[in-house]
Amino acid sequence: MGGDNGAALEGLREKLRGPVLAPGDAGYDDARIVYNAMIDRRPAAVARCVDVGDVRATLAYAQETGTDLAVRGGGHSGPGLCVIEDGLTLDLSPMRWVRVDPEARTAQVGGGTRLGDLDHAAHAFGLGVPAGIMSTTGVGGLTLGGGHGHLTRRHGLTVDSLLSADVVLADGSFVTASEKEHPDLFWALRGGGGNFGVVTAFTFRLHPVDTVGAGVTLWPVDRTAEVLRWYREFLPAAPDEVSGFFAVLAVPPGPPFPEPIHGHKMCAVVWCCTGDLADGRLEETLAVVNDPAPPAFHFTAPMPYPALQSMFDEVIPAGLQWYWRGDFFDSISDGAIEVHGRYGEGLPTDLSTMHLYPVDGAAHRVGRDDTAWAYRDAVWSCVIGGIDPDPANADLVRQWCVDYWADLHGHSMGGSYVNFLGAQESPERVRTTYRGHYDRLAEVKHAYDPDNFFRANQNIPPAAPGSEGASGAW
């Protein structure tokens, strides 16, 4: 934020119902903190917007003063794209609300809402949305990237349940995007990230989900090859009601894990089974965990869906050093298995991990071109996370993640879930993430944000004027 903008900032404060926090203000340091402690940026101001009026005023201020703008929802962005050094953060965290219509089976959600808020409100009516694996994740960022989680095999991606989105555009206009209104924008919002505007509210279709069959199975890390060869065949052939993501990890201290295995390196599957769990069906379904090798630990229990969603919140809280990278896979090759085994045995810290999330089942029954999500043929979405509380280990976990990803990338489909991209990805990497949808996204960008005002993201520059589709009509 160049020059003396003190008077302009005071003017913004007068227009907003929410606070505008600048360096030196009480609460500023808390307001600039994000989930990943590796991100330590000092914006010129944080505007905490409580409603659409605040959002519009903040956007106008940024444009009038020539200030770079970032948008923050839940603050869970791994690369910290919601905070710009010496820029302005438009913070939606005060817009944290959920309104459920149990008869229509829909939920409207504010732009600053977290998954735990949505899970809690919907669960009261035995309903839920397929979204994430941690309750602290922001609904907005996860949804705009496409969104996957425990319920994806059963109910699809998060965007497959999105019915509409309220959006403030770069010019300050307010629109509702849906299949009938601004359908091109709605298509782009379902996987295209934060490129197109500030989403102040989402409306989701809810699905019946109440008690789920949760489970964790651990095997010694030196059995990774046997377990992965079994897992790559078992899970895609399993009914959609059975989901489980594969991981390499160090066993966290505390229940349900017995003390003798705390800290031991293991490979694992974290299970979520939906449907009828009566008459011992859960244990019967998961009896197959003995097939690849004898587990070192196996735990199953029926539990409320929000309890599963919050299971890892205390294990991986906010304030840790994070570095992550990801890729999509349509198969788990023998070469990939060798890489997973090697880096699993070489976990650099107790919190560093790798997850393979299944994105098949119901997600495969949505048309390839129906949403901006470009990998409907992917079977797994992989993320590698170098994690530790100590800043002194930041370089260690970063290098482990970079090396792991580099050795694994050649076995992948070439692109990644956009929410698993890093802070300094190349334009080619972003293009690969969107495959054949990239040009259409650039055309929608031209129609709704021709000056690329929203660029603090995995950016899709607007198509050149006059290119096919630049009018926004399809």
GROMACS .gro file of C-alpha atoms in nm:
model
  474
    1MET     CA    1   0.000   0.000   0.000
    2GLY     CA    2   0.209   0.287  -0.128
    3GLY     CA    3   0.198   0.647  -0.010
    4ASP     CA    4   0.015   0.798   0.285
    5ASN     CA    5  -0.321   0.626   0.291
    6GLY     CA    6  -0.402   0.709   0.651
    7ALA     CA    7  -0.695   0.931   0.563
    8ALA     CA    8  -0.832   0.680   0.312
    9LEU     CA    9  -0.804   0.404   0.570
   10GLU     CA   10  -0.997   0.615   0.820
   11GLY     CA   11  -1.260   0.662   0.553
   12LEU     CA   12  -1.286   0.286   0.513
   13ARG     CA   13  -1.325   0.246   0.888
   14GLU     CA   14  -1.616   0.488   0.881
   15LYS     CA   15  -1.791   0.288   0.608
   16LEU     CA   16  -1.755  -0.059   0.760
   17ARG     CA   17  -1.957  -0.210   1.041
   18GLY     CA   18  -1.666  -0.447   1.108
   19PRO     CA   19  -1.322  -0.335   1.234
   20VAL     CA   20  -1.031  -0.239   1.008
   21LEU     CA   21  -0.705  -0.336   1.174
   22ALA     CA   22  -0.367  -0.185   1.079
   23PRO     CA   23  -0.016  -0.237   1.224
   24GLY     CA   24  -0.011  -0.113   1.582
   25ASP     CA   25  -0.381  -0.171   1.639
   26ALA     CA   26  -0.493  -0.407   1.913
   27GLY     CA   27  -0.584  -0.737   1.751
   28TYR     CA   28  -0.384  -0.676   1.432
   29ASP     CA   29  -0.132  -0.955   1.497
   30ASP     CA   30  -0.409  -1.205   1.563
   31ALA     CA   31  -0.594  -1.091   1.251
   32ARG     CA   32  -0.296  -1.149   1.019
   33ILE     CA   33  -0.223  -1.502   1.149
   34VAL     CA   34  -0.327  -1.794   0.930
   35TYR     CA   35  -0.337  -2.168   0.994
   36ASN     CA   36   0.015  -2.222   0.854
   37ALA     CA   37   0.275  -2.065   1.084
   38MET     CA   38   0.530  -2.075   0.802
   39ILE     CA   39   0.338  -1.774   0.662
   40ASP     CA   40   0.439  -1.454   0.843
   41ARG     CA   41   0.318  -1.163   0.632
   42ARG     CA   42   0.221  -0.815   0.745
   43PRO     CA   43  -0.067  -0.669   0.544
   44ALA     CA   44  -0.122  -0.295   0.549
   45ALA     CA   45  -0.470  -0.361   0.687
   46VAL     CA   46  -0.721  -0.636   0.758
   47ALA     CA   47  -1.085  -0.543   0.693
   48ARG     CA   48  -1.313  -0.773   0.890
   49CYS     CA   49  -1.635  -0.768   0.690
   50VAL     CA   50  -1.961  -0.851   0.864
   51ASP     CA   51  -2.191  -0.825   0.561
   52VAL     CA   52  -2.208  -0.767   0.186
   53GLY     CA   53  -2.203  -0.391   0.238
   54ASP     CA   54  -1.866  -0.420   0.411
   55VAL     CA   55  -1.737  -0.638   0.128
   56ARG     CA   56  -1.840  -0.387  -0.139
   57ALA     CA   57  -1.687  -0.095   0.052
   58THR     CA   58  -1.359  -0.284   0.098
   59LEU     CA   59  -1.337  -0.372  -0.270
   60ALA     CA   60  -1.403  -0.009  -0.365
   61TYR     CA   61  -1.132   0.111  -0.127
   62ALA     CA   62  -0.877  -0.134  -0.270
   63GLN     CA   63  -0.951  -0.024  -0.625
   64GLU     CA   64  -0.952   0.349  -0.547
   65THR     CA   65  -0.618   0.330  -0.364
   66GLY     CA   66  -0.453   0.077  -0.596
   67THR     CA   67  -0.404  -0.166  -0.308
   68ASP     CA   68  -0.340  -0.534  -0.371
   69LEU     CA   69  -0.623  -0.741  -0.225
   70ALA     CA   70  -0.647  -1.092  -0.082
   71VAL     CA   71  -0.963  -1.265   0.039
   72ARG     CA   72  -0.970  -1.473   0.355
   73GLY     CA   73  -1.241  -1.723   0.441
   74GLY     CA   74  -1.136  -1.977   0.703
   75GLY     CA   75  -0.765  -1.888   0.687
   76HIS     CA   76  -0.669  -2.251   0.616
   77SER     CA   77  -0.475  -2.178   0.295
   78GLY     CA   78  -0.151  -2.378   0.301
   79PRO     CA   79   0.042  -2.125   0.089
   80GLY     CA   80  -0.117  -1.835   0.279
   81LEU     CA   81  -0.268  -1.673  -0.029
   82CYS     CA   82  -0.520  -1.490   0.191
   83VAL     CA   83  -0.249  -1.254   0.321
   84ILE     CA   84  -0.039  -1.014   0.110
   85GLU     CA   85   0.262  -0.825   0.240
   86ASP     CA   86   0.166  -0.454   0.255
   87GLY     CA   87  -0.169  -0.532   0.090
   88LEU     CA   88  -0.526  -0.551   0.214
   89THR     CA   89  -0.691  -0.867   0.346
   90LEU     CA   90  -1.068  -0.878   0.303
   91ASP     CA   91  -1.153  -1.103   0.597
   92LEU     CA   92  -1.486  -1.287   0.582
   93SER     CA   93  -1.442  -1.458   0.920
   94PRO     CA   94  -1.719  -1.251   1.087
   95MET     CA   95  -1.960  -1.390   0.823
   96ARG     CA   96  -1.963  -1.726   1.000
   97TRP     CA   97  -2.316  -1.859   1.003
   98VAL     CA   98  -2.526  -2.152   0.882
   99ARG     CA   99  -2.899  -2.169   0.810
  100VAL     CA  100  -3.044  -2.518   0.750
  101ASP     CA  101  -3.376  -2.592   0.584
  102PRO     CA  102  -3.439  -2.953   0.691
  103GLU     CA  103  -3.746  -2.997   0.471
  104ALA     CA  104  -3.572  -2.880   0.154
  105ARG     CA  105  -3.248  -3.046   0.269
  106THR     CA  106  -3.042  -2.737   0.198
  107ALA     CA  107  -2.800  -2.523   0.396
  108GLN     CA  108  -2.695  -2.166   0.331
  109VAL     CA  109  -2.351  -2.085   0.466
  110GLY     CA  110  -2.169  -1.754   0.519
  111GLY     CA  111  -1.836  -1.698   0.344
  112GLY     CA  112  -1.634  -1.715   0.667
  113THR     CA  113  -1.789  -2.039   0.792
  114ARG     CA  114  -1.579  -2.341   0.887
  115LEU     CA  115  -1.666  -2.703   0.821
  116GLY     CA  116  -1.731  -2.766   1.189
  117ASP     CA  117  -2.004  -2.502   1.187
  118LEU     CA  118  -2.174  -2.661   0.886
  119ASP     CA  119  -2.133  -3.015   1.018
  120HIS     CA  120  -2.281  -2.920   1.356
  121ALA     CA  121  -2.584  -2.737   1.214
  122ALA     CA  122  -2.667  -3.003   0.954
  123HIS     CA  123  -2.609  -3.295   1.191
  124ALA     CA  124  -2.893  -3.178   1.412
  125PHE     CA  125  -3.122  -3.294   1.128
  126GLY     CA  126  -2.926  -3.607   1.030
  127LEU     CA  127  -2.781  -3.435   0.724
  128GLY     CA  128  -2.438  -3.342   0.590
  129VAL     CA  129  -2.222  -3.226   0.298
  130PRO     CA  130  -1.922  -3.412   0.151
  131ALA     CA  131  -1.648  -3.171   0.256
  132GLY     CA  132  -1.300  -3.215   0.402
  133ILE     CA  133  -1.159  -3.416   0.691
  134MET     CA  134  -1.098  -3.140   0.950
  135SER     CA  135  -1.357  -2.918   1.115
  136THR     CA  136  -1.125  -2.615   1.115
  137THR     CA  137  -1.112  -2.593   0.734
  138GLY     CA  138  -1.289  -2.297   0.575
  139VAL     CA  139  -1.596  -2.385   0.371
  140GLY     CA  140  -1.523  -2.114   0.112
  141GLY     CA  141  -1.172  -2.205   0.003
  142LEU     CA  142  -1.240  -2.576   0.011
  143THR     CA  143  -1.556  -2.541  -0.199
  144LEU     CA  144  -1.407  -2.307  -0.460
  145GLY     CA  145  -1.125  -2.556  -0.517
  146GLY     CA  146  -1.373  -2.842  -0.569
  147GLY     CA  147  -1.370  -3.005  -0.227
  148HIS     CA  148  -1.331  -3.369  -0.129
  149GLY     CA  149  -1.356  -3.560   0.197
  150HIS     CA  150  -1.485  -3.867   0.377
  151LEU     CA  151  -1.818  -3.867   0.191
  152THR     CA  152  -1.689  -3.815  -0.163
  153ARG     CA  153  -1.724  -4.176  -0.278
  154ARG     CA  154  -2.086  -4.177  -0.155
  155HIS     CA  155  -2.202  -3.824  -0.240
  156GLY     CA  156  -1.944  -3.668  -0.475
  157LEU     CA  157  -1.728  -3.359  -0.448
  158THR     CA  158  -1.832  -3.060  -0.240
  159VAL     CA  159  -1.911  -2.865  -0.560
  160ASP     CA  160  -2.143  -3.145  -0.672
  161SER     CA  161  -2.369  -3.042  -0.382
  162LEU     CA  162  -2.341  -2.666  -0.448
  163LEU     CA  163  -2.673  -2.516  -0.559
  164SER     CA  164  -2.583  -2.147  -0.574
  165ALA     CA  165  -2.334  -1.885  -0.462
  166ASP     CA  166  -2.377  -1.516  -0.375
  167VAL     CA  167  -2.086  -1.326  -0.526
  168VAL     CA  168  -1.957  -0.969  -0.512
  169LEU     CA  169  -1.770  -0.900  -0.834
  170ALA     CA  170  -1.468  -0.677  -0.889
  171ASP     CA  171  -1.689  -0.387  -1.000
  172GLY     CA  172  -1.891  -0.412  -0.677
  173SER     CA  173  -2.199  -0.566  -0.834
  174PHE     CA  174  -2.377  -0.844  -0.646
  175VAL     CA  175  -2.496  -1.155  -0.829
  176THR     CA  176  -2.625  -1.500  -0.744
  177ALA     CA  177  -2.468  -1.770  -0.958
  178SER     CA  178  -2.653  -2.096  -1.018
  179GLU     CA  179  -2.746  -2.331  -1.299
  180LYS     CA  180  -3.008  -2.074  -1.411
  181GLU     CA  181  -2.843  -1.744  -1.322
  182HIS     CA  182  -2.492  -1.663  -1.446
  183PRO     CA  183  -2.438  -2.032  -1.530
  184ASP     CA  184  -2.092  -1.967  -1.676
  185LEU     CA  185  -1.980  -1.809  -1.349
  186PHE     CA  186  -2.139  -2.092  -1.153
  187TRP     CA  187  -1.949  -2.344  -1.365
  188ALA     CA  188  -1.620  -2.164  -1.297
  189LEU     CA  189  -1.678  -2.130  -0.922
  190ARG     CA  190  -1.707  -2.509  -0.894
  191GLY     CA  191  -1.333  -2.576  -0.891
  192GLY     CA  192  -1.181  -2.257  -1.035
  193GLY     CA  193  -1.069  -2.116  -0.700
  194GLY     CA  194  -1.100  -1.755  -0.588
  195ASN     CA  195  -1.042  -1.604  -0.930
  196PHE     CA  196  -1.386  -1.462  -1.000
  197GLY     CA  197  -1.516  -1.267  -0.702
  198VAL     CA  198  -1.585  -1.268  -0.329
  199VAL     CA  199  -1.834  -1.541  -0.241
  200THR     CA  200  -2.032  -1.415   0.056
  201ALA     CA  201  -2.267  -1.716   0.083
  202PHE     CA  202  -2.299  -2.071  -0.048
  203THR     CA  203  -2.615  -2.281  -0.072
  204PHE     CA  204  -2.565  -2.659  -0.056
  205ARG     CA  205  -2.782  -2.964  -0.110
  206LEU     CA  206  -2.767  -3.178   0.205
  207HIS     CA  207  -2.749  -3.558   0.216
  208PRO     CA  208  -2.865  -3.806   0.479
  209VAL     CA  209  -2.564  -3.873   0.705
  210ASP     CA  210  -2.583  -3.923   1.078
  211THR     CA  211  -2.381  -4.197   1.241
  212VAL     CA  212  -2.091  -4.328   1.035
  213GLY     CA  213  -1.867  -4.626   1.082
  214ALA     CA  214  -1.525  -4.476   1.159
  215GLY     CA  215  -1.203  -4.668   1.181
  216VAL     CA  216  -0.825  -4.649   1.178
  217THR     CA  217  -0.604  -4.938   1.075
  218LEU     CA  218  -0.225  -4.921   1.121
  219TRP     CA  219   0.048  -5.143   0.982
  220PRO     CA  220   0.425  -5.111   1.038
  221VAL     CA  221   0.570  -4.876   0.779
  222ASP     CA  222   0.789  -5.152   0.636
  223ARG     CA  223   0.467  -5.321   0.517
  224THR     CA  224   0.370  -5.018   0.303
  225ALA     CA  225   0.426  -5.204  -0.025
  226GLU     CA  226   0.201  -5.495   0.068
  227VAL     CA  227  -0.069  -5.268   0.205
  228LEU     CA  228  -0.071  -5.033  -0.095
  229ARG     CA  229  -0.085  -5.322  -0.344
  230TRP     CA  230  -0.392  -5.448  -0.158
  231TYR     CA  231  -0.547  -5.102  -0.112
  232ARG     CA  232  -0.520  -5.005  -0.481
  233GLU     CA  233  -0.734  -5.307  -0.573
  234PHE     CA  234  -0.970  -5.320  -0.276
  235LEU     CA  235  -1.098  -4.964  -0.245
  236PRO     CA  236  -1.199  -4.884  -0.607
  237ALA     CA  237  -1.389  -5.213  -0.617
  238ALA     CA  238  -1.563  -5.150  -0.282
  239PRO     CA  239  -1.920  -5.011  -0.261
  240ASP     CA  240  -1.947  -4.632  -0.254
  241GLU     CA  241  -2.055  -4.659   0.111
  242VAL     CA  242  -1.699  -4.764   0.200
  243SER     CA  243  -1.430  -4.496   0.196
  244GLY     CA  244  -1.082  -4.486   0.340
  245PHE     CA  245  -0.784  -4.264   0.277
  246PHE     CA  246  -0.435  -4.410   0.287
  247ALA     CA  247  -0.158  -4.239   0.485
  248VAL     CA  248   0.200  -4.270   0.604
  249LEU     CA  249   0.244  -4.119   0.949
  250ALA     CA  250   0.392  -4.137   1.296
  251VAL     CA  251   0.136  -4.259   1.550
  252PRO     CA  252   0.018  -3.961   1.758
  253PRO     CA  253   0.020  -3.989   2.137
  254GLY     CA  254  -0.315  -4.038   2.302
  255PRO     CA  255  -0.634  -4.237   2.247
  256PRO     CA  256  -0.735  -4.449   2.073
  257PHE     CA  257  -0.373  -4.551   2.014
  258PRO     CA  258  -0.197  -4.761   2.281
  259GLU     CA  259   0.117  -4.611   2.432
  260PRO     CA  260   0.360  -4.880   2.304
  261ILE     CA  261   0.309  -4.763   1.943
  262HIS     CA  262   0.314  -4.388   2.006
  263GLY     CA  263   0.561  -4.220   1.770
  264HIS     CA  264   0.613  -4.535   1.560
  265LYS     CA  265   0.615  -4.486   1.182
  266MET     CA  266   0.319  -4.662   1.026
  267CYS     CA  267   0.112  -4.681   0.712
  268ALA     CA  268  -0.261  -4.647   0.770
  269VAL     CA  269  -0.611  -4.633   0.632
  270VAL     CA  270  -0.863  -4.399   0.796
  271TRP     CA  271  -1.210  -4.540   0.729
  272CYS     CA  272  -1.554  -4.389   0.691
  273CYS     CA  273  -1.844  -4.622   0.618
  274THR     CA  274  -2.198  -4.499   0.564
  275GLY     CA  275  -2.528  -4.678   0.529
  276ASP     CA  276  -2.667  -4.954   0.749
  277LEU     CA  277  -2.413  -5.034   1.022
  278ALA     CA  278  -2.637  -5.267   1.221
  279ASP     CA  279  -2.568  -5.631   1.299
  280GLY     CA  280  -2.191  -5.600   1.298
  281ARG     CA  281  -2.177  -5.489   0.935
  282LEU     CA  282  -1.892  -5.245   1.002
  283GLU     CA  283  -1.660  -5.509   1.144
  284GLU     CA  284  -1.763  -5.751   0.872
  285THR     CA  285  -1.691  -5.494   0.602
  286LEU     CA  286  -1.347  -5.413   0.741
  287ALA     CA  287  -1.239  -5.768   0.822
  288VAL     CA  288  -1.037  -5.746   0.499
  289VAL     CA  289  -0.772  -5.536   0.675
  290ASN     CA  290  -0.599  -5.860   0.766
  291ASP     CA  291  -0.548  -5.951   0.400
  292PRO     CA  292  -0.232  -5.751   0.318
  293ALA     CA  293  -0.054  -5.802   0.652
  294PRO     CA  294  -0.146  -5.832   1.021
  295PRO     CA  295  -0.235  -5.483   1.150
  296ALA     CA  296  -0.039  -5.337   1.438
  297PHE     CA  297  -0.363  -5.166   1.544
  298HIS     CA  298  -0.724  -5.173   1.428
  299PHE     CA  299  -1.001  -4.960   1.572
  300THR     CA  300  -1.361  -4.920   1.459
  301ALA     CA  301  -1.661  -4.753   1.616
  302PRO     CA  302  -1.989  -4.597   1.510
  303MET     CA  303  -1.968  -4.224   1.573
  304PRO     CA  304  -2.149  -3.905   1.477
  305TYR     CA  305  -2.020  -3.766   1.150
  306PRO     CA  306  -1.904  -3.436   1.311
  307ALA     CA  307  -1.693  -3.640   1.557
  308LEU     CA  308  -1.507  -3.804   1.267
  309GLN     CA  309  -1.467  -3.464   1.101
  310SER     CA  310  -1.297  -3.323   1.412
  311MET     CA  311  -1.086  -3.630   1.493
  312PHE     CA  312  -0.761  -3.470   1.372
  313ASP     CA  313  -0.819  -3.114   1.494
  314GLU     CA  314  -0.607  -3.151   1.808
  315VAL     CA  315  -0.340  -3.359   1.636
  316ILE     CA  316  -0.273  -3.093   1.372
  317PRO     CA  317  -0.381  -2.761   1.526
  318ALA     CA  318  -0.325  -2.415   1.384
  319GLY     CA  319   0.019  -2.263   1.435
  320LEU     CA  320   0.241  -2.537   1.294
  321GLN     CA  321   0.505  -2.508   1.021
  322TRP     CA  322   0.351  -2.647   0.701
  323TYR     CA  323   0.476  -2.714   0.350
  324TRP     CA  324   0.265  -2.916   0.110
  325ARG     CA  325   0.239  -3.032  -0.249
  326GLY     CA  326  -0.003  -3.264  -0.427
  327ASP     CA  327  -0.098  -3.453  -0.743
  328PHE     CA  328  -0.383  -3.660  -0.888
  329PHE     CA  329  -0.348  -4.033  -0.959
  330ASP     CA  330  -0.565  -4.268  -1.162
  331SER     CA  331  -0.366  -4.569  -1.041
  332ILE     CA  332  -0.102  -4.653  -0.782
  333SER     CA  333   0.188  -4.796  -0.980
  334ASP     CA  334   0.457  -5.022  -0.844
  335GLY     CA  335   0.698  -4.732  -0.892
  336ALA     CA  336   0.477  -4.503  -0.683
  337ILE     CA  337   0.455  -4.769  -0.413
  338GLU     CA  338   0.835  -4.780  -0.392
  339VAL     CA  339   0.844  -4.400  -0.348
  340HIS     CA  340   0.576  -4.406  -0.075
  341GLY     CA  341   0.759  -4.679   0.113
  342ARG     CA  342   1.093  -4.499   0.099
  343TYR     CA  343   0.966  -4.159   0.210
  344GLY     CA  344   0.732  -4.312   0.468
  345GLU     CA  345   1.029  -4.475   0.636
  346GLY     CA  346   1.209  -4.141   0.615
  347LEU     CA  347   0.941  -3.923   0.777
  348PRO     CA  348   1.141  -3.622   0.902
  349THR     CA  349   0.914  -3.527   1.194
  350ASP     CA  350   0.632  -3.684   1.393
  351LEU     CA  351   0.362  -3.474   1.223
  352SER     CA  352   0.482  -3.500   0.862
  353THR     CA  353   0.254  -3.719   0.653
  354MET     CA  354   0.117  -3.818   0.314
  355HIS     CA  355  -0.250  -3.880   0.237
  356LEU     CA  356  -0.418  -4.044  -0.064
  357TYR     CA  357  -0.785  -3.935  -0.069
  358PRO     CA  358  -1.026  -4.138  -0.285
  359VAL     CA  359  -1.211  -3.921  -0.539
  360ASP     CA  360  -1.395  -4.190  -0.735
  361GLY     CA  361  -1.741  -4.340  -0.675
  362ALA     CA  362  -2.012  -4.074  -0.699
  363ALA     CA  363  -1.756  -3.813  -0.810
  364HIS     CA  364  -1.703  -4.017  -1.129
  365ARG     CA  365  -2.071  -4.002  -1.216
  366VAL     CA  366  -2.064  -3.627  -1.281
  367GLY     CA  367  -1.983  -3.523  -1.637
  368ARG     CA  368  -1.625  -3.424  -1.714
  369ASP     CA  369  -1.731  -3.079  -1.837
  370ASP     CA  370  -2.013  -3.013  -1.590
  371THR     CA  371  -1.784  -2.825  -1.349
  372ALA     CA  372  -1.441  -2.662  -1.360
  373TRP     CA  373  -1.294  -2.962  -1.171
  374ALA     CA  374  -1.088  -3.115  -1.451
  375TYR     CA  375  -0.992  -3.458  -1.313
  376ARG     CA  376  -1.315  -3.658  -1.301
  377ASP     CA  377  -1.104  -3.958  -1.404
  378ALA     CA  378  -0.874  -3.930  -1.101
  379VAL     CA  379  -0.908  -4.204  -0.841
  380TRP     CA  380  -0.690  -4.048  -0.570
  381SER     CA  381  -0.594  -3.694  -0.470
  382CYS     CA  382  -0.254  -3.697  -0.299
  383VAL     CA  383  -0.112  -3.443  -0.058
  384ILE     CA  384   0.234  -3.455   0.097
  385GLY     CA  385   0.267  -3.243   0.411
  386GLY     CA  386   0.592  -3.156   0.582
  387ILE     CA  387   0.477  -3.044   0.928
  388ASP     CA  388   0.641  -2.951   1.259
  389PRO     CA  389   0.583  -2.702   1.541
  390ASP     CA  390   0.946  -2.583   1.546
  391PRO     CA  391   1.045  -2.310   1.296
  392ALA     CA  392   1.398  -2.449   1.310
  393ASN     CA  393   1.267  -2.754   1.124
  394ALA     CA  394   1.099  -2.555   0.843
  395ASP     CA  395   1.375  -2.624   0.591
  396LEU     CA  396   1.385  -2.992   0.688
  397VAL     CA  397   1.014  -3.055   0.632
  398ARG     CA  398   1.010  -2.840   0.317
  399GLN     CA  399   1.294  -3.036   0.157
  400TRP     CA  400   1.140  -3.373   0.247
  401CYS     CA  401   0.813  -3.265   0.085
  402VAL     CA  402   0.981  -3.128  -0.227
  403ASP     CA  403   1.194  -3.440  -0.275
  404TYR     CA  404   0.900  -3.676  -0.211
  405TRP     CA  405   0.683  -3.491  -0.461
  406ALA     CA  406   0.958  -3.479  -0.723
  407ASP     CA  407   1.014  -3.855  -0.703
  408LEU     CA  408   0.640  -3.927  -0.710
  409HIS     CA  409   0.526  -3.676  -0.973
  410GLY     CA  410   0.628  -3.891  -1.270
  411HIS     CA  411   0.378  -4.156  -1.158
  412SER     CA  412   0.090  -3.903  -1.138
  413MET     CA  413  -0.164  -3.768  -1.386
  414GLY     CA  414   0.034  -3.444  -1.406
  415GLY     CA  415  -0.199  -3.201  -1.228
  416SER     CA  416  -0.311  -3.138  -0.872
  417TYR     CA  417  -0.615  -3.043  -0.668
  418VAL     CA  418  -0.583  -2.664  -0.675
  419ASN     CA  419  -0.602  -2.641  -0.294
  420PHE     CA  420  -0.288  -2.856  -0.271
  421LEU     CA  421  -0.078  -2.625  -0.487
  422GLY     CA  422   0.195  -2.419  -0.323
  423ALA     CA  423   0.265  -2.047  -0.294
  424GLN     CA  424   0.486  -1.998  -0.599
  425GLU     CA  425   0.343  -2.232  -0.861
  426SER     CA  426   0.426  -2.162  -1.225
  427PRO     CA  427   0.156  -2.061  -1.474
  428GLU     CA  428   0.218  -2.394  -1.649
  429ARG     CA  429   0.146  -2.585  -1.327
  430VAL     CA  430  -0.184  -2.398  -1.280
  431ARG     CA  431  -0.278  -2.465  -1.643
  432THR     CA  432  -0.203  -2.837  -1.597
  433THR     CA  433  -0.431  -2.840  -1.293
  434TYR     CA  434  -0.724  -2.731  -1.513
  435ARG     CA  435  -0.636  -2.933  -1.825
  436GLY     CA  436  -0.879  -2.863  -2.110
  437HIS     CA  437  -1.094  -2.638  -1.891
  438TYR     CA  438  -0.826  -2.370  -1.859
  439ASP     CA  439  -0.921  -2.167  -2.168
  440ARG     CA  440  -1.287  -2.158  -2.073
  441LEU     CA  441  -1.193  -2.045  -1.721
  442ALA     CA  442  -0.982  -1.766  -1.871
  443GLU     CA  443  -1.283  -1.658  -2.078
  444VAL     CA  444  -1.508  -1.650  -1.771
  445LYS     CA  445  -1.235  -1.454  -1.594
  446HIS     CA  446  -1.239  -1.199  -1.876
  447ALA     CA  447  -1.615  -1.166  -1.850
  448TYR     CA  448  -1.626  -1.118  -1.471
  449ASP     CA  449  -1.281  -0.983  -1.376
  450PRO     CA  450  -1.122  -0.844  -1.694
  451ASP     CA  451  -0.854  -0.647  -1.504
  452ASN     CA  452  -0.749  -0.950  -1.295
  453PHE     CA  453  -0.828  -0.767  -0.973
  454PHE     CA  454  -0.864  -1.102  -0.793
  455ARG     CA  455  -0.512  -1.235  -0.847
  456ALA     CA  456  -0.398  -1.335  -0.497
  457ASN     CA  457  -0.478  -1.699  -0.573
  458GLN     CA  458  -0.367  -1.977  -0.807
  459ASN     CA  459  -0.422  -1.723  -1.078
  460ILE     CA  460  -0.599  -1.765  -1.410
  461PRO     CA  461  -0.534  -1.443  -1.608
  462PRO     CA  462  -0.828  -1.321  -1.817
  463ALA     CA  463  -0.841  -1.424  -2.180
  464ALA     CA  464  -0.742  -1.159  -2.429
  465PRO     CA  465  -1.031  -0.935  -2.541
  466GLY     CA  466  -1.208  -1.073  -2.843
  467SER     CA  467  -1.120  -1.436  -2.774
  468GLU     CA  468  -1.397  -1.693  -2.822
  469GLY     CA  469  -1.642  -1.698  -2.531
  470ALA     CA  470  -1.507  -1.375  -2.376
  471SER     CA  471  -1.860  -1.236  -2.361
  472GLY     CA  472  -1.942  -1.484  -2.086
  473ALA     CA  473  -2.221  -1.648  -2.287
  474TRP     CA  474  -2.210  -2.020  -2.364
   0.00000   0.00000   0.00000
